[in-house]
Amino acid sequence: MARIVPTDWRTQQASGAAAREIETLEVLDQGLPDDLTVFHGVHWTRVDHGTAVFGEIDFVVVTPSARIVLIEQKSGFLSETAEGLVKKYSGKDKLVALQIDRTLDALRARLAPVVQGEAVAIDYLLYCPDYTVKEPGTAGVPPERIVDERSRGRLCARIGEAAGAEPPRDVLAHKLRRFFENELQLVPDVSALVGRAEQMVTRLSGGLALWARRLEFDPFRLRVIGTAGSGKTQLALAVLQDAAAQGRRALYVCFNRPLADHLSQLAPEGAEVASFHQLCDRRLRAAGEAIDYRQPNPFAQIEERFGALSVAEAAQCDELVIDEGQDFQPAWKDALLRWLRPAGRAWWLEDPMQRLYDRPPVELPGFVTLRAETNYRSPRDVLGYVNRLLAPPRPIEAASPIAGGEVEFLTYTDAESLVATTKRAVTKALQSGFRIADTVLVTFSGRERSLLRSFDQIGPHRLKSWQGRYDLFGKPEFSDGDLLIETVYRFKGQSAPCVVLTEVDFEAFDQMAQRKLFVGLTRASMKLLVVLSERAAQSLLARAP
């Protein structure tokens, strides 16, 4: 069996031409000897010195004798013209021979500094598993280099013939393998993988929603202590969906208004979703009470008045889901439970490591505790760093299907270099294949203290930031931009494929700094870049080199 790179190719699922290449990998895996290394390009972006090259080479075979065999796969239908074989892409015809020639020229140029004058033989094959070339002599590619539908059963044999049987050149072959593994860094191409990764993470983390809802006890009072990415959101949504299907009244309450806004877009019709203070406002206004936010400490006043409201039986709910419980105060818990019917079910979801407001844990007598310590969302390499840096009492188990690569750190010295360094981090994200829509700036500072919040633009990208107000329908109003910027406080409970955690700075690496870092570091589902001050960098390096 040949060695296939990337090694986790079996976990990739695709459709169309990409699926055909996965099928080809299975053939190569079984049909080639184990001394050959096959590098697969589909679904991958190759990044060389900051320049991304998409899909230039489908397969590269490196032999022990340092011979290279390129395989260009053309799935589906081809056209035979006077100029040669043609493949149609997005309505445009492209000559296959010209594509192969450009690939060969580019590869030779890139290999020159690696081989340093040593002779390297590069051969190639055109593989057309779905098409029979009727006129090989006018295809533009030598007939002996074509493996079409009629001869596809001999693909591995043809590769073996092209690979030859020359004496091994171990040192040079090692250089070539290193070149394809490291110099051309293989990272997920999010245009192909973002949607698939989200589906896999949702499916995996949905396990908590499955077995937590199978628990039975009376009265039903369940406390779920779940780490970031463990599936608490899926559990909350599943509970709301169950209630809607059964005609039961459901109420979801969290601490963070952005999380409430996010969940309200996902919740089934009939379920009420609100932050705690939103709910206070709604219930007080419904009772005919006036609210004046211009008064000193208005939130403490509405909390007290909400706790004193009389609750009619008709206004109570059957399912009460309290999310972000680590940020709630004991009085809030007591006020909320009054809105649950005696036979109703209460779900309390929390993560002590995301406690950003330094409030003591809420006592929940009579609640059964369920712990979920597996993170399915954050890349495995990111969680490895989190475990080394924060050393949680119980190490977080990494179960994401994405490795993610090492966390990338960029340092800044002052406000001016902060902007430039953040811009460089965003550029790195784009060079790695992430779209700007898949990337979020998360600032370690609060909204009032953030230096970046005063900017409308980072490089060529306009910032999309919350304007501190809501429209007539209660939806948050954002500035017109393409790059979302949020604070670590507001983005808690949410995630993005690529996160640039910026403005990371602290005087002391105390518990609050650790919790904010934990929240920020666990927002990315595929790629994480961290922009931090020099003093913060020194502090983190001393703890997790």
Coordinates of C-alpha atoms in Angstrom, one line a residue:
M1 CA 0.0 0.0 0.0
A2 CA 1.3 3.4 -0.9
R3 CA 1.8 6.2 1.6
I4 CA -0.9 8.8 1.0
V5 CA -0.6 12.5 2.1
P6 CA -2.7 13.9 3.6
T7 CA -3.0 10.9 5.9
D8 CA -6.7 11.6 6.9
W9 CA -7.9 11.5 3.3
R10 CA -10.3 8.7 4.2
T11 CA -12.4 11.1 6.4
Q12 CA -13.0 13.5 3.5
Q13 CA -16.3 13.3 1.8
A14 CA -17.1 15.1 -1.4
S15 CA -19.2 15.1 -4.5
G16 CA -18.7 15.5 -8.2
A17 CA -15.2 15.5 -9.5
A18 CA -13.8 15.7 -6.0
A19 CA -15.5 12.4 -5.1
R20 CA -14.0 10.8 -8.2
E21 CA -10.5 11.8 -7.0
I22 CA -11.2 10.2 -3.6
E23 CA -12.0 7.0 -5.5
T24 CA -8.8 7.3 -7.4
L25 CA -6.9 7.6 -4.1
E26 CA -8.4 4.3 -3.0
V27 CA -7.1 2.7 -6.2
L28 CA -3.6 4.1 -5.6
D29 CA -3.6 3.2 -2.0
Q30 CA -4.3 -0.4 -2.8
G31 CA -2.5 -0.8 -6.1
L32 CA 0.9 1.0 -5.6
P33 CA 3.8 -0.4 -3.6
D34 CA 4.5 0.9 -0.1
D35 CA 7.8 2.6 -1.1
L36 CA 5.9 5.2 -3.2
T37 CA 4.4 8.4 -1.6
V38 CA 1.3 9.9 -3.2
F39 CA 0.5 13.6 -2.5
H40 CA -3.1 14.5 -3.2
G41 CA -4.2 18.0 -4.1
V42 CA -8.0 17.9 -4.1
H43 CA -9.7 19.8 -1.3
W44 CA -6.3 21.4 -0.5
T45 CA -4.7 24.8 -0.9
R46 CA -1.0 24.7 -1.3
V47 CA 0.6 27.8 0.2
D48 CA 4.2 28.7 -0.8
H49 CA 5.7 31.8 0.6
G50 CA 2.3 33.5 1.0
T51 CA 1.0 32.7 -2.5
A52 CA -1.9 30.3 -2.6
V53 CA -2.2 28.0 -5.6
F54 CA -5.4 26.1 -5.9
G55 CA -5.7 22.7 -7.6
E56 CA -2.7 22.9 -9.9
I57 CA -1.7 19.3 -9.4
D58 CA -4.2 16.5 -8.7
F59 CA -1.7 13.8 -7.7
V60 CA 2.1 13.7 -7.2
V61 CA 3.9 10.4 -6.9
V62 CA 7.5 10.5 -5.4
T63 CA 9.6 7.4 -5.9
P64 CA 12.6 6.2 -3.8
S65 CA 14.8 7.1 -6.8
A66 CA 13.6 10.7 -6.6
R67 CA 11.5 10.5 -9.7
I68 CA 8.3 12.5 -9.8
V69 CA 5.1 11.4 -11.6
L70 CA 2.3 13.9 -11.9
I71 CA -1.2 12.7 -12.5
E72 CA -3.7 15.1 -13.9
Q73 CA -7.2 13.7 -13.5
K74 CA -10.0 14.9 -15.8
S75 CA -13.3 13.5 -14.6
G76 CA -16.5 13.7 -16.7
F77 CA -16.8 14.6 -20.3
L78 CA -14.0 16.0 -22.5
S79 CA -14.1 17.6 -26.0
E80 CA -11.8 16.6 -28.8
T81 CA -10.9 19.6 -30.9
A82 CA -8.3 20.5 -33.6
E83 CA -6.2 22.1 -30.9
G84 CA -6.4 19.0 -28.6
L85 CA -8.5 17.8 -25.7
V86 CA -10.6 20.4 -24.0
K87 CA -12.2 20.5 -20.6
K88 CA -15.0 23.0 -19.9
Y89 CA -14.8 25.0 -16.6
S90 CA -17.6 27.4 -15.7
G91 CA -18.6 27.7 -19.3
K92 CA -15.0 28.3 -20.5
D93 CA -13.0 25.8 -22.6
K94 CA -9.4 25.1 -21.4
L95 CA -6.9 23.0 -23.3
V96 CA -5.7 20.1 -21.2
A97 CA -2.2 20.0 -22.7
L98 CA -1.7 23.7 -21.9
Q99 CA -2.8 23.2 -18.3
I100 CA -0.3 20.3 -17.9
D101 CA 2.6 22.3 -19.5
R102 CA 2.0 25.2 -17.2
T103 CA 1.9 22.9 -14.2
L104 CA 5.2 21.3 -15.3
D105 CA 6.9 24.6 -15.8
A106 CA 5.7 26.0 -12.4
L107 CA 6.8 22.8 -10.6
R108 CA 10.3 22.8 -12.2
A109 CA 10.8 26.5 -11.2
R110 CA 9.8 25.7 -7.6
L111 CA 12.0 22.7 -7.3
A112 CA 15.1 24.4 -8.6
P113 CA 16.3 25.8 -5.2
V114 CA 15.4 22.5 -3.5
V115 CA 17.3 20.1 -5.7
Q116 CA 20.3 22.5 -6.2
G117 CA 21.4 21.2 -9.6
E118 CA 20.7 17.5 -9.1
A119 CA 18.8 15.9 -12.0
V120 CA 15.2 15.1 -11.2
A121 CA 13.0 13.3 -13.8
I122 CA 9.5 14.5 -13.9
D123 CA 6.9 12.5 -15.9
Y124 CA 3.2 12.8 -16.1
L125 CA 0.0 10.9 -16.9
L126 CA -3.4 12.2 -18.0
Y127 CA -6.1 10.2 -16.3
C128 CA -9.7 10.3 -17.8
P129 CA -11.7 7.7 -15.9
D130 CA -15.0 8.6 -17.5
Y131 CA -14.0 9.3 -21.1
T132 CA -12.5 7.3 -24.0
V133 CA -10.1 9.4 -26.1
K134 CA -11.2 8.6 -29.7
E135 CA -8.2 10.3 -31.5
P136 CA -5.2 9.9 -29.2
G137 CA -2.9 11.2 -32.0
T138 CA -4.5 14.7 -31.9
A139 CA -5.2 14.9 -28.2
G140 CA -2.2 17.2 -27.6
V141 CA -0.9 14.7 -25.0
P142 CA 1.3 11.8 -26.1
P143 CA -0.9 8.6 -26.3
E144 CA 1.5 6.7 -24.0
R145 CA 0.7 9.2 -21.3
I146 CA -3.1 8.9 -21.5
V147 CA -5.0 6.5 -19.3
D148 CA -8.7 6.7 -20.3
E149 CA -11.8 4.8 -19.6
R150 CA -10.7 1.8 -21.6
S151 CA -7.4 1.4 -19.8
R152 CA -8.2 2.8 -16.3
G153 CA -7.8 -0.7 -14.8
R154 CA -4.0 -0.3 -15.6
L155 CA -3.6 3.0 -13.9
C156 CA -1.3 1.7 -11.2
A157 CA 0.7 -0.3 -13.7
R158 CA 1.2 2.7 -15.9
I159 CA 2.4 4.7 -12.9
G160 CA 4.8 1.9 -12.1
E161 CA 6.1 2.1 -15.7
A162 CA 6.6 5.8 -15.4
A163 CA 8.2 5.5 -12.0
G164 CA 10.9 3.2 -13.4
A165 CA 13.2 0.9 -11.4
E166 CA 16.2 3.1 -10.9
P167 CA 18.5 2.8 -7.8
P168 CA 17.3 4.7 -4.7
R169 CA 18.5 8.2 -4.0
D170 CA 17.4 8.5 -0.4
V171 CA 18.7 12.0 0.4
L172 CA 17.1 13.6 -2.7
A173 CA 13.9 11.7 -2.4
H174 CA 13.7 12.9 1.2
K175 CA 14.2 16.5 0.1
L176 CA 11.3 16.1 -2.4
R177 CA 9.0 14.6 0.1
R178 CA 9.8 17.4 2.5
F179 CA 9.2 19.9 -0.2
F180 CA 5.7 18.7 -0.9
E181 CA 4.9 18.2 2.8
N182 CA 6.4 21.4 4.3
E183 CA 7.4 23.9 1.6
L184 CA 4.0 23.5 0.0
Q185 CA 2.0 23.5 3.3
L186 CA -1.2 21.5 3.1
V187 CA -4.0 23.2 4.8
P188 CA -7.8 22.8 4.4
D189 CA -9.3 24.7 1.4
V190 CA -12.3 26.2 3.1
S191 CA -14.1 26.7 -0.1
A192 CA -14.5 22.9 -0.2
L193 CA -14.3 22.0 3.5
V194 CA -16.1 24.7 5.5
G195 CA -19.5 23.4 4.9
R196 CA -18.4 19.8 5.3
A197 CA -16.5 20.6 8.5
E198 CA -19.6 22.4 10.0
Q199 CA -21.7 19.3 9.2
M200 CA -19.3 16.9 10.8
V201 CA -18.9 19.0 13.9
T202 CA -22.7 19.4 14.2
R203 CA -23.2 15.7 13.9
L204 CA -20.4 14.8 16.4
S205 CA -21.4 17.4 19.0
G206 CA -25.0 16.4 18.6
G207 CA -24.3 13.4 20.7
L208 CA -24.9 15.4 23.9
A209 CA -28.3 16.4 22.6
L210 CA -29.1 12.8 21.9
W211 CA -28.3 11.1 25.2
A212 CA -29.0 14.1 27.5
R213 CA -32.6 14.1 26.3
R214 CA -32.9 10.4 27.1
L215 CA -32.4 11.0 30.8
E216 CA -35.5 10.5 33.0
F217 CA -36.0 11.7 36.6
D218 CA -38.6 13.6 38.5
P219 CA -38.6 16.5 39.0
F220 CA -36.5 17.0 35.9
R221 CA -33.8 19.4 36.9
L222 CA -30.6 18.9 34.8
R223 CA -27.3 20.9 35.1
V224 CA -25.0 20.4 32.2
I225 CA -21.4 21.5 32.8
G226 CA -20.1 21.4 29.2
T227 CA -16.9 22.8 27.8
A228 CA -16.7 25.0 24.7
G229 CA -17.8 23.0 21.6
S230 CA -19.3 20.2 23.6
G231 CA -22.8 20.6 22.0
K232 CA -24.7 22.7 24.5
T233 CA -26.2 24.8 21.7
Q234 CA -27.4 21.7 19.9
L235 CA -28.9 20.4 23.1
A236 CA -30.7 23.7 23.7
L237 CA -32.1 23.7 20.2
A238 CA -33.1 20.1 20.4
V239 CA -35.0 20.7 23.6
L240 CA -36.8 23.7 22.0
Q241 CA -37.7 21.6 18.9
D242 CA -39.0 18.7 21.1
A243 CA -41.2 21.2 22.9
A244 CA -42.5 22.7 19.7
A245 CA -43.3 19.3 18.3
Q246 CA -45.2 18.3 21.5
G247 CA -47.1 21.6 21.8
R248 CA -45.3 22.4 25.0
R249 CA -44.3 26.0 25.8
A250 CA -40.6 26.6 25.9
L251 CA -38.4 29.5 27.1
Y252 CA -34.7 29.9 26.4
V253 CA -32.8 32.4 28.5
C254 CA -29.1 33.3 28.2
F255 CA -26.8 36.0 29.5
N256 CA -25.4 37.4 26.3
R257 CA -27.7 39.4 24.0
P258 CA -25.7 38.4 20.8
L259 CA -26.2 34.7 21.7
A260 CA -29.9 35.3 22.1
D261 CA -30.1 37.1 18.8
H262 CA -28.2 34.2 17.2
L263 CA -30.4 31.5 18.8
S264 CA -33.6 33.3 17.9
Q265 CA -32.8 32.8 14.2
L266 CA -32.5 29.0 14.8
A267 CA -35.2 28.3 17.3
P268 CA -38.5 26.8 16.1
E269 CA -41.6 28.9 15.9
G270 CA -43.3 29.3 19.2
A271 CA -40.2 29.1 21.4
E272 CA -39.3 32.3 23.2
V273 CA -35.7 33.3 23.2
A274 CA -34.2 36.1 25.2
S275 CA -31.3 37.3 27.2
F276 CA -32.1 37.6 30.9
H277 CA -32.4 41.4 30.7
Q278 CA -34.5 41.2 27.5
L279 CA -36.9 38.9 29.4
C280 CA -37.1 41.3 32.3
D281 CA -37.9 44.1 30.0
R282 CA -40.6 42.1 28.1
R283 CA -42.3 40.8 31.3
L284 CA -42.3 44.2 33.0
R285 CA -43.7 46.0 29.9
A286 CA -46.4 43.3 29.5
A287 CA -47.4 43.9 33.1
G288 CA -47.8 47.6 32.3
E289 CA -44.8 48.8 34.2
A290 CA -42.7 51.7 32.8
I291 CA -39.0 51.3 32.4
D292 CA -36.6 54.3 32.4
Y293 CA -33.0 53.3 31.4
R294 CA -31.9 56.9 32.2
Q295 CA -32.2 56.1 35.9
P296 CA -29.0 55.3 37.9
N297 CA -28.2 51.5 37.7
P298 CA -31.3 50.7 35.7
F299 CA -30.5 47.0 35.2
A300 CA -30.3 46.3 38.9
Q301 CA -33.7 48.0 39.3
I302 CA -35.4 45.9 36.5
E303 CA -33.8 42.7 38.0
E304 CA -35.4 43.4 41.3
R305 CA -38.8 44.4 39.8
F306 CA -38.8 41.3 37.6
G307 CA -38.1 39.1 40.7
A308 CA -41.1 40.6 42.4
L309 CA -43.6 40.2 39.5
S310 CA -46.5 37.9 40.1
V311 CA -46.5 34.9 37.7
A312 CA -49.9 33.6 36.4
E313 CA -50.1 29.9 35.8
A314 CA -51.0 30.6 32.1
A315 CA -47.8 32.5 31.6
Q316 CA -45.6 29.6 32.9
C317 CA -43.6 27.4 30.5
D318 CA -43.1 23.6 30.2
E319 CA -39.4 23.7 29.3
L320 CA -37.0 26.3 30.7
V321 CA -33.5 26.3 29.2
I322 CA -31.0 28.6 31.0
D323 CA -27.7 29.0 29.0
E324 CA -24.4 30.6 30.1
G325 CA -25.4 29.8 33.6
Q326 CA -21.9 30.6 34.8
D327 CA -22.6 34.3 34.3
F328 CA -26.0 34.3 36.1
Q329 CA -26.6 35.6 39.7
P330 CA -28.4 33.4 42.3
A331 CA -31.3 35.8 42.4
W332 CA -31.8 35.5 38.6
K333 CA -32.1 31.7 38.9
D334 CA -34.8 32.0 41.6
A335 CA -36.7 34.6 39.5
L336 CA -36.6 32.4 36.4
L337 CA -37.7 29.2 38.0
R338 CA -40.9 30.9 39.1
W339 CA -41.9 30.9 35.4
L340 CA -41.6 27.1 35.2
R341 CA -44.7 24.9 35.8
P342 CA -44.3 22.5 38.7
A343 CA -44.2 19.5 36.3
G344 CA -42.0 21.4 33.8
R345 CA -38.4 20.6 33.0
A346 CA -35.4 22.8 33.7
W347 CA -32.1 22.7 31.9
W348 CA -29.1 24.6 33.2
L349 CA -26.2 24.9 30.8
E350 CA -22.8 26.3 31.9
D351 CA -19.1 26.3 31.4
P352 CA -17.1 27.6 34.4
M353 CA -14.1 28.3 32.2
Q354 CA -16.1 30.9 30.3
R355 CA -17.1 32.8 33.4
L356 CA -16.2 36.4 32.3
Y357 CA -18.0 38.4 34.9
D358 CA -16.3 36.8 38.0
R359 CA -19.5 35.8 39.7
P360 CA -19.6 32.9 42.2
P361 CA -21.1 29.6 41.0
V362 CA -24.9 29.4 41.4
E363 CA -26.0 26.7 43.8
L364 CA -28.6 24.4 42.3
P365 CA -30.0 22.1 45.0
G366 CA -32.0 19.2 43.5
F367 CA -30.3 19.4 40.1
V368 CA -28.7 16.3 38.6
T369 CA -25.2 17.1 37.2
L370 CA -24.0 15.9 33.8
R371 CA -20.5 16.7 32.6
A372 CA -19.5 17.0 29.0
E373 CA -15.7 17.5 28.6
T374 CA -15.2 16.8 24.9
N375 CA -14.8 19.6 22.5
Y376 CA -15.9 18.8 18.9
R377 CA -15.6 22.3 17.5
S378 CA -12.1 23.6 18.1
P379 CA -9.2 22.2 16.0
R380 CA -7.2 19.5 17.7
D381 CA -4.0 21.4 17.6
V382 CA -5.7 24.5 19.1
L383 CA -7.0 22.4 22.0
G384 CA -3.6 20.9 22.6
Y385 CA -2.3 24.4 23.1
V386 CA -5.2 25.3 25.4
N387 CA -4.5 22.3 27.6
R388 CA -0.8 23.1 27.8
L389 CA -1.4 26.8 28.5
L390 CA -4.4 26.7 31.0
A391 CA -3.9 23.2 32.5
P392 CA -7.6 22.8 33.3
P393 CA -8.4 20.4 36.2
R394 CA -9.8 18.0 33.7
P395 CA -8.0 18.1 30.3
I396 CA -10.4 18.9 27.5
E397 CA -10.7 16.0 25.1
A398 CA -10.2 17.1 21.5
A399 CA -12.6 15.3 19.1
S400 CA -12.8 17.7 16.1
P401 CA -12.4 16.2 12.6
I402 CA -10.0 19.2 11.9
A403 CA -6.4 19.3 13.0
G404 CA -6.1 23.0 12.3
G405 CA -2.4 23.4 12.4
E406 CA -0.4 25.2 15.1
V407 CA -1.8 28.4 16.5
E408 CA -0.2 31.3 14.7
F409 CA 1.0 34.2 16.9
L410 CA 1.8 37.7 15.7
T411 CA 3.0 40.4 18.1
Y412 CA 2.5 44.2 18.2
T413 CA 4.2 47.0 20.2
D414 CA 1.8 49.9 20.1
A415 CA -1.5 51.1 18.6
E416 CA -0.1 51.7 15.2
S417 CA 1.6 48.3 14.9
L418 CA -1.6 46.7 16.3
V419 CA -3.5 47.8 13.2
A420 CA -0.7 46.7 10.8
T421 CA -0.3 43.3 12.6
T422 CA -4.0 42.7 12.6
K423 CA -4.1 43.5 8.9
R424 CA -1.3 41.0 8.4
A425 CA -3.2 38.3 10.3
V426 CA -6.3 38.8 8.1
T427 CA -4.1 38.6 5.0
K428 CA -2.6 35.3 6.3
A429 CA -6.1 34.0 6.7
L430 CA -7.1 34.9 3.2
Q431 CA -3.8 33.4 1.8
S432 CA -4.7 30.1 3.6
G433 CA -7.9 30.0 1.5
F434 CA -10.5 31.4 3.9
R435 CA -13.0 33.8 2.5
I436 CA -13.5 37.1 4.3
A437 CA -17.1 36.0 5.1
D438 CA -15.6 33.0 7.0
T439 CA -13.3 35.2 9.1
V440 CA -14.1 37.1 12.2
L441 CA -12.0 39.6 14.2
V442 CA -12.5 39.0 17.9
T443 CA -11.0 41.6 20.2
F444 CA -9.7 40.6 23.6
S445 CA -10.7 44.1 24.9
G446 CA -14.2 45.2 25.8
R447 CA -16.2 47.4 23.4
E448 CA -15.4 50.6 25.1
R449 CA -11.6 49.9 25.5
S450 CA -10.9 48.4 22.1
L451 CA -8.6 50.5 19.9
L452 CA -9.8 48.7 16.8
R453 CA -13.4 49.7 17.4
S454 CA -12.6 53.3 16.3
F455 CA -11.5 52.1 12.8
D456 CA -13.9 51.6 9.9
Q457 CA -11.5 49.6 7.9
I458 CA -8.6 47.2 8.2
G459 CA -6.5 47.2 5.0
P460 CA -9.0 46.9 2.1
H461 CA -11.7 45.4 4.3
R462 CA -14.5 47.5 5.8
L463 CA -15.3 46.5 9.3
K464 CA -18.8 45.2 10.2
S465 CA -19.4 46.3 13.8
W466 CA -22.3 46.5 16.1
Q467 CA -23.5 50.1 16.4
G468 CA -24.8 49.7 20.0
R469 CA -28.5 49.9 19.0
Y470 CA -31.3 47.8 17.7
D471 CA -34.0 48.4 15.1
L472 CA -37.7 48.5 15.6
F473 CA -37.8 44.7 15.3
G474 CA -35.2 44.1 18.0
K475 CA -32.4 43.2 15.5
P476 CA -28.9 44.5 16.2
E477 CA -27.7 47.2 13.8
F478 CA -24.3 46.8 12.3
S479 CA -22.2 49.1 10.2
D480 CA -21.9 48.3 6.5
G481 CA -18.8 46.1 6.1
D482 CA -17.5 42.7 5.0
L483 CA -15.3 41.8 8.0
L484 CA -17.1 41.2 11.2
I485 CA -15.5 42.5 14.4
E486 CA -16.7 41.5 17.8
T487 CA -15.5 41.5 21.4
V488 CA -14.7 38.3 23.2
Y489 CA -17.6 39.1 25.5
R490 CA -20.1 39.5 22.7
F491 CA -18.8 36.6 20.6
K492 CA -19.1 34.1 23.5
G493 CA -21.3 31.2 22.5
Q494 CA -20.6 31.7 18.8
S495 CA -17.9 30.5 16.4
A496 CA -16.5 31.0 12.9
P497 CA -14.3 28.9 10.6
C498 CA -11.4 31.3 10.9
V499 CA -10.9 33.6 14.0
V500 CA -8.3 36.3 14.4
L501 CA -8.1 36.9 18.1
T502 CA -6.6 40.4 18.4
E503 CA -5.7 43.1 21.0
V504 CA -4.6 40.3 23.4
D505 CA -2.9 42.2 26.3
F506 CA -2.9 41.9 30.1
E507 CA -0.7 43.0 33.0
A508 CA -1.1 39.7 34.9
F509 CA -2.0 36.3 33.7
D510 CA -4.7 36.0 36.3
Q511 CA -7.9 33.9 36.3
M512 CA -9.9 36.6 34.3
A513 CA -7.2 36.7 31.6
Q514 CA -7.2 32.9 31.4
R515 CA -10.9 32.8 31.0
K516 CA -11.0 35.4 28.3
L517 CA -8.2 33.6 26.5
F518 CA -10.1 30.4 26.8
V519 CA -13.2 31.9 25.3
G520 CA -11.2 33.6 22.5
L521 CA -9.1 30.6 21.6
T522 CA -12.1 28.2 21.4
R523 CA -14.1 30.4 18.9
A524 CA -12.4 29.0 15.7
S525 CA -13.6 25.8 14.1
M526 CA -10.8 25.5 11.6
K527 CA -8.1 28.2 11.8
L528 CA -6.9 30.5 14.7
L529 CA -4.5 33.4 14.5
V530 CA -3.6 35.4 17.7
V531 CA -2.4 39.1 17.6
L532 CA -1.0 39.9 21.0
S533 CA 1.3 42.5 22.7
E534 CA 4.9 41.7 23.4
R535 CA 4.4 41.4 27.1
A536 CA 1.4 39.0 26.6
A537 CA 3.5 37.0 24.2
Q538 CA 6.4 36.6 26.7
S539 CA 3.9 35.6 29.4
L540 CA 2.3 32.9 27.3
L541 CA 5.6 31.7 25.9
A542 CA 6.8 31.1 29.5
R543 CA 3.8 28.9 30.2
A544 CA 3.3 27.1 26.9
P545 CA 6.4 27.3 24.8

